[in-house]
Short mmCIF file of C-alpha atoms in Angstrom, two decimals:
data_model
loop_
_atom_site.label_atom_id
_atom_site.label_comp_id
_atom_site.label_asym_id
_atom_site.label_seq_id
_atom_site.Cartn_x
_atom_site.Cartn_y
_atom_site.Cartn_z
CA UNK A 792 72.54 43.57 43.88
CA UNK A 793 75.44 45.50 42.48
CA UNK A 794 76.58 45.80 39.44
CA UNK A 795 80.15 43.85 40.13
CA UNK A 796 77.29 40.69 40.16
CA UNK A 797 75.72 41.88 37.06
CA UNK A 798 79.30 41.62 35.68
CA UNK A 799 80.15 38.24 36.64
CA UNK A 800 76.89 37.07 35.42
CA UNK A 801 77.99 38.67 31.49
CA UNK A 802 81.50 36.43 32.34
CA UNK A 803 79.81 33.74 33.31
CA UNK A 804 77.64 34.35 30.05
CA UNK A 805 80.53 34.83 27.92
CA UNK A 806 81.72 30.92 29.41
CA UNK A 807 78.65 29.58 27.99
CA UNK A 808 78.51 30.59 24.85
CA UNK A 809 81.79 29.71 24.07
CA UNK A 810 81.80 26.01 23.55
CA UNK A 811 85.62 25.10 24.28
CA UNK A 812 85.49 27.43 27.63
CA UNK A 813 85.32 25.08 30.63
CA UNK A 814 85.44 28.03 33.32
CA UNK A 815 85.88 31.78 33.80
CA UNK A 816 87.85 33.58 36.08
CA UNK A 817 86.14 37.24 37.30
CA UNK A 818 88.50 39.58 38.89
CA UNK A 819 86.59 42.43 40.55
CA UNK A 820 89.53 44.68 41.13
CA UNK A 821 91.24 44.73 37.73
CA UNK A 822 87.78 44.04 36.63
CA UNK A 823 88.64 41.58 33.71
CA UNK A 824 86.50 38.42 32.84
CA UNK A 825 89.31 35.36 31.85
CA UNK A 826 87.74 32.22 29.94
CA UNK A 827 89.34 29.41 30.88
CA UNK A 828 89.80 26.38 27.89
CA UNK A 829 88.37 22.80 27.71
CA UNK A 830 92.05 21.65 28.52
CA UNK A 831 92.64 23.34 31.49
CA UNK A 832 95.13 22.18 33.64
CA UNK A 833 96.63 22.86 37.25
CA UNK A 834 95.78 23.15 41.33
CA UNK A 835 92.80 25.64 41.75
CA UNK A 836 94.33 28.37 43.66
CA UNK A 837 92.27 31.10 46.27
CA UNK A 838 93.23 34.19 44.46
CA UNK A 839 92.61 38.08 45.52
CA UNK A 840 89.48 39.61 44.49
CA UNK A 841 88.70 36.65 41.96
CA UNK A 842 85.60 34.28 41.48
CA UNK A 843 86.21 31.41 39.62
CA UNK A 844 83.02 29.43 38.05
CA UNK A 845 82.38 26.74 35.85
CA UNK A 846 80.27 26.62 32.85
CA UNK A 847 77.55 24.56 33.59
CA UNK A 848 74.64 23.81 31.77
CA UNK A 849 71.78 21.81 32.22
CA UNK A 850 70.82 21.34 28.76
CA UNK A 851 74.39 20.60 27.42
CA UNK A 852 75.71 17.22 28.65
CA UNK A 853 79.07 18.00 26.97
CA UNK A 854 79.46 21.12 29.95
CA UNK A 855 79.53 18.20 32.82
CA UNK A 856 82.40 15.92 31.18
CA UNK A 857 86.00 16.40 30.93
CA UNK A 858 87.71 14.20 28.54
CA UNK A 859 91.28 13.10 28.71
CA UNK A 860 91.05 14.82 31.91
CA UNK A 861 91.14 14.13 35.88
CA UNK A 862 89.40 15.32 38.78
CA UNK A 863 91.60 15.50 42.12
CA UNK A 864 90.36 15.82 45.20
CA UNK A 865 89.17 13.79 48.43
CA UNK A 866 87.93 10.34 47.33
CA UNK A 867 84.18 9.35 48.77
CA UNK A 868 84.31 6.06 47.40
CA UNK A 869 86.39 4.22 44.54
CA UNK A 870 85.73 1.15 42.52
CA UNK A 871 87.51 -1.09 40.27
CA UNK A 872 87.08 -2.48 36.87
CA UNK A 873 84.27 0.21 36.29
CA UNK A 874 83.01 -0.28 32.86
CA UNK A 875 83.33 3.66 31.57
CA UNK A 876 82.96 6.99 33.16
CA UNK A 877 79.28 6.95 32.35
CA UNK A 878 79.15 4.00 35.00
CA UNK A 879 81.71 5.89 37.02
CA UNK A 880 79.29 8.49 37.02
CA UNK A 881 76.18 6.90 38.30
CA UNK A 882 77.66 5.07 41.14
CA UNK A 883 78.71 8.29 42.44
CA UNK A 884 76.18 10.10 41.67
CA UNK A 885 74.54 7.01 44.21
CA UNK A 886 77.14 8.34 47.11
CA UNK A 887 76.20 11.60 46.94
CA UNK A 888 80.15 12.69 45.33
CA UNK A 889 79.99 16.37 43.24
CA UNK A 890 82.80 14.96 40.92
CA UNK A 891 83.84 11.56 39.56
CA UNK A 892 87.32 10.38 37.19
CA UNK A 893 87.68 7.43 35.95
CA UNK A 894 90.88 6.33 33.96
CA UNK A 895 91.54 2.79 32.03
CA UNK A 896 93.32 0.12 33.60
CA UNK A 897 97.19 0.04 32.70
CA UNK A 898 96.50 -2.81 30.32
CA UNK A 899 93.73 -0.91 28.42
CA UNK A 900 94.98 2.12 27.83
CA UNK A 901 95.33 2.93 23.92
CA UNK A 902 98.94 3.11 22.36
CA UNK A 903 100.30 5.50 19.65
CA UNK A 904 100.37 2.60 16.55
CA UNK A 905 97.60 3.12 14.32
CA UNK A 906 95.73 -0.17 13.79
CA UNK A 907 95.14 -1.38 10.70
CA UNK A 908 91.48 -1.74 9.47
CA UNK A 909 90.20 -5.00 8.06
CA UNK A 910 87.79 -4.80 5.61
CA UNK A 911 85.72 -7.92 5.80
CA UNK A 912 84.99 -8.09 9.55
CA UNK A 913 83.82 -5.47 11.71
CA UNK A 914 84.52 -6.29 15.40
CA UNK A 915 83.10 -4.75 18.42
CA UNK A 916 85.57 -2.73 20.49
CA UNK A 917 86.42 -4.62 23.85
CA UNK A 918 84.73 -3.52 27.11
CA UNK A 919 87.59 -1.05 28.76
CA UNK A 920 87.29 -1.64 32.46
CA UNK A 921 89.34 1.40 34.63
CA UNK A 922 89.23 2.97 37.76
CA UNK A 923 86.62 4.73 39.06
CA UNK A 924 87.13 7.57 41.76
CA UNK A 925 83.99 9.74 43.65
CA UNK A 926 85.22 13.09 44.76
CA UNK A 927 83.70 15.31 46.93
CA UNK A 928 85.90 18.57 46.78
CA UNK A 929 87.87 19.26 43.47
CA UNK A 930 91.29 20.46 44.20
CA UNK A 931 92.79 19.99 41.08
CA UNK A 932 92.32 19.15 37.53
CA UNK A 933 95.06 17.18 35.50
CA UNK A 934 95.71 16.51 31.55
CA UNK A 935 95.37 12.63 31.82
CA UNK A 936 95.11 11.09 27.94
CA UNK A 937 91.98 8.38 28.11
CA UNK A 938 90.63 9.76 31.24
CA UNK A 939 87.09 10.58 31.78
CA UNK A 940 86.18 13.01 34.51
CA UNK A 941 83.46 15.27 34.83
CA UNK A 942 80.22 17.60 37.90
CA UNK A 943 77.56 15.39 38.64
CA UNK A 944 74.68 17.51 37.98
CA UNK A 945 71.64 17.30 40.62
CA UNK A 946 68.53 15.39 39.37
CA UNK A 947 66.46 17.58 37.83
CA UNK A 948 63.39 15.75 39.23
CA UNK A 949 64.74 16.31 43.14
CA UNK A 950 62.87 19.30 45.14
CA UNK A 951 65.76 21.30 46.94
CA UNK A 952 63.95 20.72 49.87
CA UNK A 953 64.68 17.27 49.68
CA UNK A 954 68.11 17.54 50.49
CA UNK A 955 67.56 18.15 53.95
CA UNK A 956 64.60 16.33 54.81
CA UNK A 957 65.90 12.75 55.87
CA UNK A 958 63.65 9.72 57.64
CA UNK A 959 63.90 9.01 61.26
CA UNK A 960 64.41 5.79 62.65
CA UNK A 961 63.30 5.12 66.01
#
């Protein structure tokens, strides 16, 4: 392999270690690594001579979510009322989607007045029920505040193999 790979694998490195990089950007021909922030924003764009990865990691939950943030793309499947973007997460994770946002419900969504705490009852904050959208290409990735988005990492469990091996009916 040449060393161009070595040097996106350092980028990609770089990404990792830096907690609030969600992405890099490797551009072979000025040959400049860009780390791109946890509040990235915008249409992903084919550029010249440029790789663009995410920072993934399996042991890091944190690398797979995208708060206050949205996932655009083709929808798979969509649901309503979804509990939270963990649930969002699972049932498209069950559809076989790559990506999954799921945003509150108009009438949950929190305001900007501060409430004030009561001291001698401690209440349990409401179920938020939202939208929940399965994506199967991302296109795009919007500033949304209360929005959950995030990659739905392959089971760790499944053998590769698996993937293509399917039962017959007959």
């Amino acid at each position: 392999m040449g060393s161009s790979f070595f040097k996106i694998l350092i980028c990609a490195k770089e990404c990792i270690e830096d907690f609030s990089c969600f992405g890099y950007e490797w551009n072979s021909e000025e040959r400049v690594c860009y780390l791109k922030s946890r509040s990235t924003s915008g249409k992903l764009m084919a550029k010249p001579n440029t790789m663009v990865g995410f920072c993934q990691d399996d042991e890091d939950e944190v690398r797979y979510r995208l708060q206050d943030h949205v996932i655009v793309g083709p929808i798979m499947m969509e649901a309503n009322n979804v509990p939270d973007g963990e649930e969002c997460k699972n049932t498209c994770r069950k559809v076989g989607s790559l990506y999954y946002s799921w945003r509150p419900n108009a009438d949950n969504q929190r305001s900007n007045v501060v409430p004030v705490e009561e001291e001698d009852e401690e209440e349990e904050e409401p179920t938020v029920l939202g939208h929940c959208e399965c994506i199967s290409t991302m296109n795009e990735i919007r500033l949304e505040y209360d929005a959950f988005s995030g990659f739905i990492p392959a089971p760790k469990h499944k053998h590769r193999r698996s993937i293509f091996l399917r039962p017959f009916e007959i």
